[in-house]
mmCIF file of C-alpha atoms and ligand atoms in Angstrom:
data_model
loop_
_atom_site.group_PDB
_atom_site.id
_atom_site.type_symbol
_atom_site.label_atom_id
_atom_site.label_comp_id
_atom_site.label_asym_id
_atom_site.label_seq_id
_atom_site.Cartn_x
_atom_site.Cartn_y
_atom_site.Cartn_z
ATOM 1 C CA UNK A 10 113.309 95.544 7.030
ATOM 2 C CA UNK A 11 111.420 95.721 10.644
ATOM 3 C CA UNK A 12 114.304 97.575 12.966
ATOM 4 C CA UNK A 13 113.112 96.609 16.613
ATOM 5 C CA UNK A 14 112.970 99.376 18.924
ATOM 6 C CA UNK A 15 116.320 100.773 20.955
ATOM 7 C CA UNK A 16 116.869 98.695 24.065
ATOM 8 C CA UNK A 17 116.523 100.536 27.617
ATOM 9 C CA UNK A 18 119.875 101.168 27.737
ATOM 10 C CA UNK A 19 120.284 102.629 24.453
ATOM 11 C CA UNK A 20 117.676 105.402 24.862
ATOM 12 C CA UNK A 21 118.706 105.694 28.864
ATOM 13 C CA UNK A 22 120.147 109.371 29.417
ATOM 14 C CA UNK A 23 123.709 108.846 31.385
ATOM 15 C CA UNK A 24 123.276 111.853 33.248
ATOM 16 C CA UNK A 25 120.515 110.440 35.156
ATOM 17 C CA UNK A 26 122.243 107.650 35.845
ATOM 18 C CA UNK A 27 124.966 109.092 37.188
ATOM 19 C CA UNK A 28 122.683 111.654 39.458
ATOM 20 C CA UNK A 29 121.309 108.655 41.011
ATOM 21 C CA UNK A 30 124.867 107.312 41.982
ATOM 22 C CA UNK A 31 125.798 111.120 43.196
ATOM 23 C CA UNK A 32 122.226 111.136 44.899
ATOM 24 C CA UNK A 33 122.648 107.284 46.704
ATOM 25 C CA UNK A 34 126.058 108.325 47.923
ATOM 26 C CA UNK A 35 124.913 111.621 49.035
ATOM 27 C CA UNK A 36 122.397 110.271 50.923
ATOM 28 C CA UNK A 37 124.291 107.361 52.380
ATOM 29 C CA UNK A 38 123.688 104.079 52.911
ATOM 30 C CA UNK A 39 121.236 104.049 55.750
ATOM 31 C CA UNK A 40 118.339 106.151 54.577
ATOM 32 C CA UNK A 41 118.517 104.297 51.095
ATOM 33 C CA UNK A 42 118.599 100.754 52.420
ATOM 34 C CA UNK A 43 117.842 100.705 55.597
ATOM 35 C CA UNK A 44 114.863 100.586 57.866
ATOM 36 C CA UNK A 45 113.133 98.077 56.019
ATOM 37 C CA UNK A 46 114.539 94.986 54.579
ATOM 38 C CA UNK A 47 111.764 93.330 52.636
ATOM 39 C CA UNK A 48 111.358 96.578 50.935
ATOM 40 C CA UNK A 49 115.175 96.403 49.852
ATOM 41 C CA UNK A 50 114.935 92.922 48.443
ATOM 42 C CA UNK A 51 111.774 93.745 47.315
ATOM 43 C CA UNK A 52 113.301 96.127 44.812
ATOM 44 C CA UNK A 53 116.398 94.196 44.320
ATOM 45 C CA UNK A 54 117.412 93.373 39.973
ATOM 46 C CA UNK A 55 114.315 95.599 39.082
ATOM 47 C CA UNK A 56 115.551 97.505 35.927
ATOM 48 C CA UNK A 57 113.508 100.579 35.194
ATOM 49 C CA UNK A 58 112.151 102.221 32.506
ATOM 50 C CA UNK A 59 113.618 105.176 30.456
ATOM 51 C CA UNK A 60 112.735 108.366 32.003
ATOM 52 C CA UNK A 61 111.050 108.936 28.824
ATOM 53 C CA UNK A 62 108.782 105.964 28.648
ATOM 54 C CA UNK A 63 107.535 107.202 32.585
ATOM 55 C CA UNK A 64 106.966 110.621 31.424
ATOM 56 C CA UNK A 65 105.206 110.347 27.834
ATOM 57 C CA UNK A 66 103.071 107.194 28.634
ATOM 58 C CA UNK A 67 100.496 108.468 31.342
ATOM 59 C CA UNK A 68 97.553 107.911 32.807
ATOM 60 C CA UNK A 69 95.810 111.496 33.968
ATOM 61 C CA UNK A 70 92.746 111.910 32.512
ATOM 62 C CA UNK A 71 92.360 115.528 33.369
ATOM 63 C CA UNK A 72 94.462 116.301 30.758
ATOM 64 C CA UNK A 73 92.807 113.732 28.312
ATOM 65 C CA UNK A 74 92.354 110.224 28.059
ATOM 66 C CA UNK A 75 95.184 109.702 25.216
ATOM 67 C CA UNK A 76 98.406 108.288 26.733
ATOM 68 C CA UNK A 77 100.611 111.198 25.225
ATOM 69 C CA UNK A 78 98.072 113.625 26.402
ATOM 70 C CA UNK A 79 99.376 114.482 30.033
ATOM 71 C CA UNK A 80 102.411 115.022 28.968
ATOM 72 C CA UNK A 81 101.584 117.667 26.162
ATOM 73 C CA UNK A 82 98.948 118.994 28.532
ATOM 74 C CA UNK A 83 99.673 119.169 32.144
ATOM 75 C CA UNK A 84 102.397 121.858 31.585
ATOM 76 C CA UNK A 85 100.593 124.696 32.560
ATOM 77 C CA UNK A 86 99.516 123.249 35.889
ATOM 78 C CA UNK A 87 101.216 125.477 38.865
ATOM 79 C CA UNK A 88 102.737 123.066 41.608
ATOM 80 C CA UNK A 89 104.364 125.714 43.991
ATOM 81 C CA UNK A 90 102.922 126.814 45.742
ATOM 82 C CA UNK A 91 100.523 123.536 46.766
ATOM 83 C CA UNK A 92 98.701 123.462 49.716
ATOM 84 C CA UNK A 93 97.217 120.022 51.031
ATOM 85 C CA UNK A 94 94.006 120.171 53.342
ATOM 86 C CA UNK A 95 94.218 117.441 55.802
ATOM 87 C CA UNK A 96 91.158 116.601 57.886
ATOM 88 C CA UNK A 97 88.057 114.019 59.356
ATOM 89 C CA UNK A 98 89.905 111.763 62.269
ATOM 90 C CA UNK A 99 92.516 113.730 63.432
ATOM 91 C CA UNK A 100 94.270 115.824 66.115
ATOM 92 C CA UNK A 101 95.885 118.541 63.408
ATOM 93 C CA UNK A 102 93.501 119.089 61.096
ATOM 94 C CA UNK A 103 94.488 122.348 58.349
ATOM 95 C CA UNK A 104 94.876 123.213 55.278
ATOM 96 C CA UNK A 105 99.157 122.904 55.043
ATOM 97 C CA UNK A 106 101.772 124.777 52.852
ATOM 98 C CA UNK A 107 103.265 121.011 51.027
ATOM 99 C CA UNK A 108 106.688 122.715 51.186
ATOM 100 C CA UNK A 109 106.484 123.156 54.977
ATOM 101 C CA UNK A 110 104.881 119.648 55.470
ATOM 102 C CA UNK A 111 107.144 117.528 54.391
ATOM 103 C CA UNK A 112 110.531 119.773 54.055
ATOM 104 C CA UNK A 113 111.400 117.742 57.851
ATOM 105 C CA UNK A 114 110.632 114.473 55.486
ATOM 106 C CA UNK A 115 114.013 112.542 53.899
ATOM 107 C CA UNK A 116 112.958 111.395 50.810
ATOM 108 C CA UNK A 117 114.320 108.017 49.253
ATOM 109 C CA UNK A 118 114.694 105.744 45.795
ATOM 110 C CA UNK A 119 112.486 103.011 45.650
ATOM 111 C CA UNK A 120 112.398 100.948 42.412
ATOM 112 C CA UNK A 121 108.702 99.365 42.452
ATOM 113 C CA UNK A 122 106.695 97.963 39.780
ATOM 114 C CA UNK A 123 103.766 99.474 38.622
ATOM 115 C CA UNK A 124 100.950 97.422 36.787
ATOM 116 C CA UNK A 125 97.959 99.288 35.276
ATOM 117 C CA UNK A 126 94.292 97.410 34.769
ATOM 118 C CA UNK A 127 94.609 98.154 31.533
ATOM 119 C CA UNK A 128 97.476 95.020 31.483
ATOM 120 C CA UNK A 129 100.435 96.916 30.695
ATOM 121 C CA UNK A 130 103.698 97.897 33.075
ATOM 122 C CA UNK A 131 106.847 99.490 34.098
ATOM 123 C CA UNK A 132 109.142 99.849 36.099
ATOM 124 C CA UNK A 133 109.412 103.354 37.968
ATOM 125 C CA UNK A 134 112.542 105.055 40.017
ATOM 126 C CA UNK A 135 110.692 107.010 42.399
ATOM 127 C CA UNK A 136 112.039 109.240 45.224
ATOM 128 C CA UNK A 137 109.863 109.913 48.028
ATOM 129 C CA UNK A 138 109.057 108.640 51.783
ATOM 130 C CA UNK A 139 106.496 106.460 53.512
ATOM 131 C CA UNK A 140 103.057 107.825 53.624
ATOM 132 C CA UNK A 141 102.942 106.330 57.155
ATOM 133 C CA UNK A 142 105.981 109.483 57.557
ATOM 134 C CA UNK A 143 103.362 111.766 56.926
ATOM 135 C CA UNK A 144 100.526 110.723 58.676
ATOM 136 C CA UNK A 145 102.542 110.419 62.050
ATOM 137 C CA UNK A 146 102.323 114.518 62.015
ATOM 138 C CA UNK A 147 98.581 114.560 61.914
ATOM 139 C CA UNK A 148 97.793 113.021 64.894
ATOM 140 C CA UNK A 149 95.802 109.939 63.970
ATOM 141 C CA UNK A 150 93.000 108.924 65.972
ATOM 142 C CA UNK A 151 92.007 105.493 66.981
ATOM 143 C CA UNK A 152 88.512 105.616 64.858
ATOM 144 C CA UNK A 153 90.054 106.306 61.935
ATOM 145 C CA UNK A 154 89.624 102.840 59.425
ATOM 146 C CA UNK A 155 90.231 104.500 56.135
ATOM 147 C CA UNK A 156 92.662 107.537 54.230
ATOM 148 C CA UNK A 157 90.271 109.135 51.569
ATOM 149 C CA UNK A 158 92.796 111.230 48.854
ATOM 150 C CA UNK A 159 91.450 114.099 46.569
ATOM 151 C CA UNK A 160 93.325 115.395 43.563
ATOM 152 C CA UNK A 161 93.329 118.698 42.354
ATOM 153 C CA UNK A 162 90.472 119.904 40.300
ATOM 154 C CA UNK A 163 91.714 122.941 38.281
ATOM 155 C CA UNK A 164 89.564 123.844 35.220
ATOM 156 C CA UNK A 165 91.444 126.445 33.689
ATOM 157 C CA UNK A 166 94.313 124.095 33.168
ATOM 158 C CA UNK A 167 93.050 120.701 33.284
ATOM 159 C CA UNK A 168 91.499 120.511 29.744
ATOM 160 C CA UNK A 169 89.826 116.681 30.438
ATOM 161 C CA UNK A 170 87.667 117.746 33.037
ATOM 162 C CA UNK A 171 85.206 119.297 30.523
ATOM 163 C CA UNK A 172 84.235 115.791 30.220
ATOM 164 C CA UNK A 173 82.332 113.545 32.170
ATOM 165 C CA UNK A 174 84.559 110.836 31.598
ATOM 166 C CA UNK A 175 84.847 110.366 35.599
ATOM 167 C CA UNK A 176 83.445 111.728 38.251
ATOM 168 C CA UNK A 177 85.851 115.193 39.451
ATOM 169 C CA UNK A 178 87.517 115.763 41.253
ATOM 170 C CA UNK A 179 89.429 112.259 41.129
ATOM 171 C CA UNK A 180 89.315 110.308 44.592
ATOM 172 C CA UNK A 181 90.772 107.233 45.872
ATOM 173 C CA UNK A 182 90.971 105.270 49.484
ATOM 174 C CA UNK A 183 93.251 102.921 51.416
ATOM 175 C CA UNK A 184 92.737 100.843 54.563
ATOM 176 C CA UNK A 185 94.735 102.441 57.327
ATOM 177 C CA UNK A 186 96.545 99.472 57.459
ATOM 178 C CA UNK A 187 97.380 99.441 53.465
ATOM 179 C CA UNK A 188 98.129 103.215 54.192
ATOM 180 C CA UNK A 189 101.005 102.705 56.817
ATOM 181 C CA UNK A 190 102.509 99.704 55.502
ATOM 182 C CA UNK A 191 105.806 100.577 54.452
ATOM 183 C CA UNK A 192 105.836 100.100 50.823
ATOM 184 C CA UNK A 193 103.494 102.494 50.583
ATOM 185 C CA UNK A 194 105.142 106.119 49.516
ATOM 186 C CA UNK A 195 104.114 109.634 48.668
ATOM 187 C CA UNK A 196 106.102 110.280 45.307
ATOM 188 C CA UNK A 197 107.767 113.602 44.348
ATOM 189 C CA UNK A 198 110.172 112.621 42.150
ATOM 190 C CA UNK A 199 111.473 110.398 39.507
ATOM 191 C CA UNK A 200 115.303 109.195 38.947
ATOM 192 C CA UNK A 201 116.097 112.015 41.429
ATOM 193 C CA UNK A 202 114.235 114.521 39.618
ATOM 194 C CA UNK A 203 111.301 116.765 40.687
ATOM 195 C CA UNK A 204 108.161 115.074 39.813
ATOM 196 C CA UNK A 205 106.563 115.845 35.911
ATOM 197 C CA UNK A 206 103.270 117.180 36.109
ATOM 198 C CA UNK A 207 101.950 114.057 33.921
ATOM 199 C CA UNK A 208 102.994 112.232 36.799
ATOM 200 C CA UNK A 209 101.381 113.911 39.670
ATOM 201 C CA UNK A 210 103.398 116.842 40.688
ATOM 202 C CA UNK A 211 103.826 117.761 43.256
ATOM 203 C CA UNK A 212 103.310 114.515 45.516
ATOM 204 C CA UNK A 213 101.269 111.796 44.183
ATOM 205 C CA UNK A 214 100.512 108.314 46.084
ATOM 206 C CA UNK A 215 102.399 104.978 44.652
ATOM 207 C CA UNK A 216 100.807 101.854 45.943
ATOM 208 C CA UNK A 217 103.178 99.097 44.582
ATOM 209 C CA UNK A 218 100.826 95.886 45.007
ATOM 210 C CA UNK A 219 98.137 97.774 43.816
ATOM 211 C CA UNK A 220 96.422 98.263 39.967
ATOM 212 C CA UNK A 221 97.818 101.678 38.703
ATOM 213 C CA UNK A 222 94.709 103.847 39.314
ATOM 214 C CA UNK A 223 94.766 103.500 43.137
ATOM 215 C CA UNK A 224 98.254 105.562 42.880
ATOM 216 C CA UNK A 225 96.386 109.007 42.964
ATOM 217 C CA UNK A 226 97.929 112.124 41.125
ATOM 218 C CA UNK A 227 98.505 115.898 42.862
ATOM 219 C CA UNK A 228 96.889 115.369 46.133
ATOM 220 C CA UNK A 229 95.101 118.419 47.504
ATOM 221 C CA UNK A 230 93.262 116.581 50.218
ATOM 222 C CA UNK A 231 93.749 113.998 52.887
ATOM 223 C CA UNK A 232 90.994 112.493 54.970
ATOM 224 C CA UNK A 233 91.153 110.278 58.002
ATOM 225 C CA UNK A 234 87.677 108.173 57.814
ATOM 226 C CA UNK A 235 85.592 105.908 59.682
ATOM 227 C CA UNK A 236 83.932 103.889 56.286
ATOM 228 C CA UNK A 237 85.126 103.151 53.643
ATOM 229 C CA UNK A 238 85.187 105.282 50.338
ATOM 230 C CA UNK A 239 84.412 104.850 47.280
ATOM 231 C CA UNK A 240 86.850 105.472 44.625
ATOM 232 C CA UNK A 241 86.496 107.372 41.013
ATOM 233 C CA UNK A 242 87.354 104.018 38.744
ATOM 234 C CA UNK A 243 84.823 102.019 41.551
ATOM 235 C CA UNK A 244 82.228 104.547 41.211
ATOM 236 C CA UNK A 245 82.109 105.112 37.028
ATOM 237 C CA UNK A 246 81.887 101.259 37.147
ATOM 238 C CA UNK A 247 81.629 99.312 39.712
ATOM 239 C CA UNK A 248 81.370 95.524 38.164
ATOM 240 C CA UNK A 249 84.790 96.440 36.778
ATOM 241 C CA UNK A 250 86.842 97.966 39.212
ATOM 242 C CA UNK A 251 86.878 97.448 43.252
ATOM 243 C CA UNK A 252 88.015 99.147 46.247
ATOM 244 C CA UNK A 253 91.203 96.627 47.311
ATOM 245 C CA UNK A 254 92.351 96.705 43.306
ATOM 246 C CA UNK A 255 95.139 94.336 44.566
ATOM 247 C CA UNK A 256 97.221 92.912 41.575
ATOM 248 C CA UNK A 257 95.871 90.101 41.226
ATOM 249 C CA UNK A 258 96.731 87.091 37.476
ATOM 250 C CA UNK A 259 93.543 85.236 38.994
ATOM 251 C CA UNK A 260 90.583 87.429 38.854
ATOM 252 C CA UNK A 261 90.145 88.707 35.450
ATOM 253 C CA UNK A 262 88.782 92.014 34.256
ATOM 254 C CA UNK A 263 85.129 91.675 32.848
ATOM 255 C CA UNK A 264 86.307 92.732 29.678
ATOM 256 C CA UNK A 265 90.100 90.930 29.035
ATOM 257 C CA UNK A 266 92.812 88.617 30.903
ATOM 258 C CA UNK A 267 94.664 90.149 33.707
ATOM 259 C CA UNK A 268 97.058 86.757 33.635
ATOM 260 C CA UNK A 269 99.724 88.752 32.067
ATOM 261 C CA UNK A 270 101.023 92.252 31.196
ATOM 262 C CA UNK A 271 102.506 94.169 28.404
ATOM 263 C CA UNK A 272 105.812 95.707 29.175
ATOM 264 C CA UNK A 273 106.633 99.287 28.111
ATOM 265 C CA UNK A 274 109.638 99.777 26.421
ATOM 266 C CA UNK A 275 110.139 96.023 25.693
ATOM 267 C CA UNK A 276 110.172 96.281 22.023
ATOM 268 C CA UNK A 277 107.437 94.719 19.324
ATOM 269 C CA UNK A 278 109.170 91.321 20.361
ATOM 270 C CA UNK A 279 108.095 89.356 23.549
ATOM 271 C CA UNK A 280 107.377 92.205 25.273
ATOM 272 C CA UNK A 281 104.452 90.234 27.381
ATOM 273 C CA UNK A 282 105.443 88.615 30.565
ATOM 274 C CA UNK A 283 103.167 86.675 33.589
ATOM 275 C CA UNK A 284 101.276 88.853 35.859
ATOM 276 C CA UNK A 285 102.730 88.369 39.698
ATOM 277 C CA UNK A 286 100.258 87.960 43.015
ATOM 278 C CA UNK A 287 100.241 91.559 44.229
ATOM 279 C CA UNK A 288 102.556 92.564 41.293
ATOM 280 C CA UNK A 289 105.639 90.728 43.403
ATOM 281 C CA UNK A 290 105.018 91.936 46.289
ATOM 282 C CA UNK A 291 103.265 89.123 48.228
ATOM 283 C CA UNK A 292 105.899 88.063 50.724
ATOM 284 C CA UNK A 293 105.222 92.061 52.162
ATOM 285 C CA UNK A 294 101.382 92.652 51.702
ATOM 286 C CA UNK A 295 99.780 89.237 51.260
ATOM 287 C CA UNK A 296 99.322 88.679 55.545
ATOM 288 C CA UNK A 297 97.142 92.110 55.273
ATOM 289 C CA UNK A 298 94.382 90.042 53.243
ATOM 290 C CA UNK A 299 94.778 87.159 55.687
ATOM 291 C CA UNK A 300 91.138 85.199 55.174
ATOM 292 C CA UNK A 301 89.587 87.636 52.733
ATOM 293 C CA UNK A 302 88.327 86.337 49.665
ATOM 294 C CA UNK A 303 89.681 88.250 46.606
ATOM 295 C CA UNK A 304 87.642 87.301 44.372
ATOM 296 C CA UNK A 305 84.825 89.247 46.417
ATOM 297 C CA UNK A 306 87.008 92.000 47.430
ATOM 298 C CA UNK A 307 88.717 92.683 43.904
HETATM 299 N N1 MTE B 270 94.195 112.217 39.445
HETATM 300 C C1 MTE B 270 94.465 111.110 38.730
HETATM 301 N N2 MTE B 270 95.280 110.168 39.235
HETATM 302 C C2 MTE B 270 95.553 109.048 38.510
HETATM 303 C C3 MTE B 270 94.956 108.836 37.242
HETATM 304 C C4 MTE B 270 94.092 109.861 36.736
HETATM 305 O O1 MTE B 270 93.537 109.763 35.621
HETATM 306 N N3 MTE B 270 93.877 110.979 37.498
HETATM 307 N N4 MTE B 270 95.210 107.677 36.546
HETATM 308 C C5 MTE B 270 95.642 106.513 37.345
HETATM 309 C C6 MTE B 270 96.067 105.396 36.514
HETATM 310 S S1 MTE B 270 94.857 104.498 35.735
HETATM 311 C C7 MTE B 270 97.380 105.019 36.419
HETATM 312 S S2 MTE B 270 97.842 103.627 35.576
HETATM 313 C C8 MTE B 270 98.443 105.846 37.023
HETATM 314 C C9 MTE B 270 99.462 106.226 35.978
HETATM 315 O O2 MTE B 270 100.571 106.831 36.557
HETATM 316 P P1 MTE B 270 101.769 107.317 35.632
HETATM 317 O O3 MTE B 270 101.179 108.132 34.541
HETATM 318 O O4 MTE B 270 102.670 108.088 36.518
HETATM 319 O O5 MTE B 270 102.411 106.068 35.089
HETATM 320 O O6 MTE B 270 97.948 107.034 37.620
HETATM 321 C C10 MTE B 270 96.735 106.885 38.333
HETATM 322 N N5 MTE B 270 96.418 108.123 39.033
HETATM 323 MO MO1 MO B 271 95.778 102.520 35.177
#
């Protein structure tokens, strides 16, 4: 007979669960739940995915386009040292050691959802801090409209990007405002772990209200620009996939429904529920589209 598969909280390991306890407490309540209260309800009754449902079912197509491939593949990619080149619109422009640059930085837990185009979802643990944290050391200058992000392009270890699948190195681009709002975080880790190389080591970008390919993996470079860039996903097709990329049941995909989304991990029964306006995350982000049409800007 059909078994269905192990709830969450069979397959959950304890240990982690009990490092994130240790990890809250350590870091007290203030830098976990304070500073910004919309964010904390925001998060609030989220339960998240197994650690490994984040870290076998990827998205990194430099190490292949299969969903188990990243995580068989990115092994042999060499996160320390990592050095992040920040330039364009800035006061501190350089090429920084990502150790020194954010080692002043206390990192967090925030519990978001994360909803690929491809209509399927989690729900991640991830430690990290604001991106606006780290853009406050650069030195922003008042023509700067847009943050343009680079990943790594490494050859010798990134198998996929024999391919022209996409354009390499992989790029994406926020509105400074979308960029300094404060659910917007630099990841390095996972349920108080270091961050796995399938899922961006050593700091990747998480975008929350966002489609999944916005959240760029192992940043090398940071730009502070004047127009607006064009992405990898918007460039390989651009009838398909858009600059804002906001979550968004309404405005389907040219090639399926983005009304709902499969869940990861919720078994072969039911696991489909309704796609949310900016994956849930409306009451935070929703007055930064304030009379844009989204159908236009998808
Ligand atoms: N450099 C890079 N970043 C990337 C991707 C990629 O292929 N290369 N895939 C994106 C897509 S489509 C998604 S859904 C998420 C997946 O993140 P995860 O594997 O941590 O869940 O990463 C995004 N960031
Ligand atoms: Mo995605």
């Amino acid at each position: 007979m059909f078994k269905p598969d192990l709830t969450r909280a069979d397959v959950t390991p304890e240990r982690f669960w009990l490092n994130r306890r240790k990890l809250i407490a350590a870091l007290g309540a203030g830098s976990v739940a304070g500073g910004f209260g919309l964010r904390a309800a925001a998060q609030e009754g989220l339960e998240p995915n197994t650690w490994e449902q984040i870290t076998n079912y990827n998205n990194f197509y430099e190490f292949g386009i299969g969903k188990e491939d990243p995580a068989q593949n990115a092994g042999d990619m060499s996160v320390d040292p990592w050095r992040v080149t920040v330039d364009g619109l800035v006061d501190n422009p350089d090429e920084y050691a990502l150790d020194e640059l954010i080692s002043d930085i206390p990192t967090e837990e925030r519990i978001y959802r994360f909803r690929c185009v491809e209509a399927w979802s989690m729900v991640i643990p991830w430690n990290g801090f604001e991106l606006n944290k780290l853009l406050a050391k650069f030195g922003v200058q008042p023509e700067a409209k847009y943050v343009a992000f680079e990943t790594a392009l490494l050859p010798d270890v990134m198998e996929g990007v024999q391919f022209p699948v996409l354009d390499w190195p992989y790029t994406e681009g926020l509105r400074l405002d979308e960029a300094m709002h404060p659910l917007t975080i630099m990841a390095t880790g996972i349920y108080g772990r270091q961050i796995p190389n399938q899922n961006g080591a050593p700091m990747r970008l998480v975008v929350p209200w966002k489609y999944g390919f916005k959240s760029i993996k192992s940043i090398v470079r940071i730009s502070l620009v004047a127009e607006q860039p064009i992405n990898t996903w918007q460039e390989s097709a651009p009838s398909e996939y858009g600059f804002y990329a906001n979550v968004n049941p309404e405005v389907d995909h040219p090639r399926w429904s983005q009304a709902t989304e499969r869940v990861i991990g919720a078994g072969f029964f039911g696991g489909r529920i309704d796609t949310l306006p900016f994956n849930g995350y409306g009451n935070e982000v929703a007055a930064l589209y304030e009379g844009m049409d989204l159908r236009e800007n998808f």
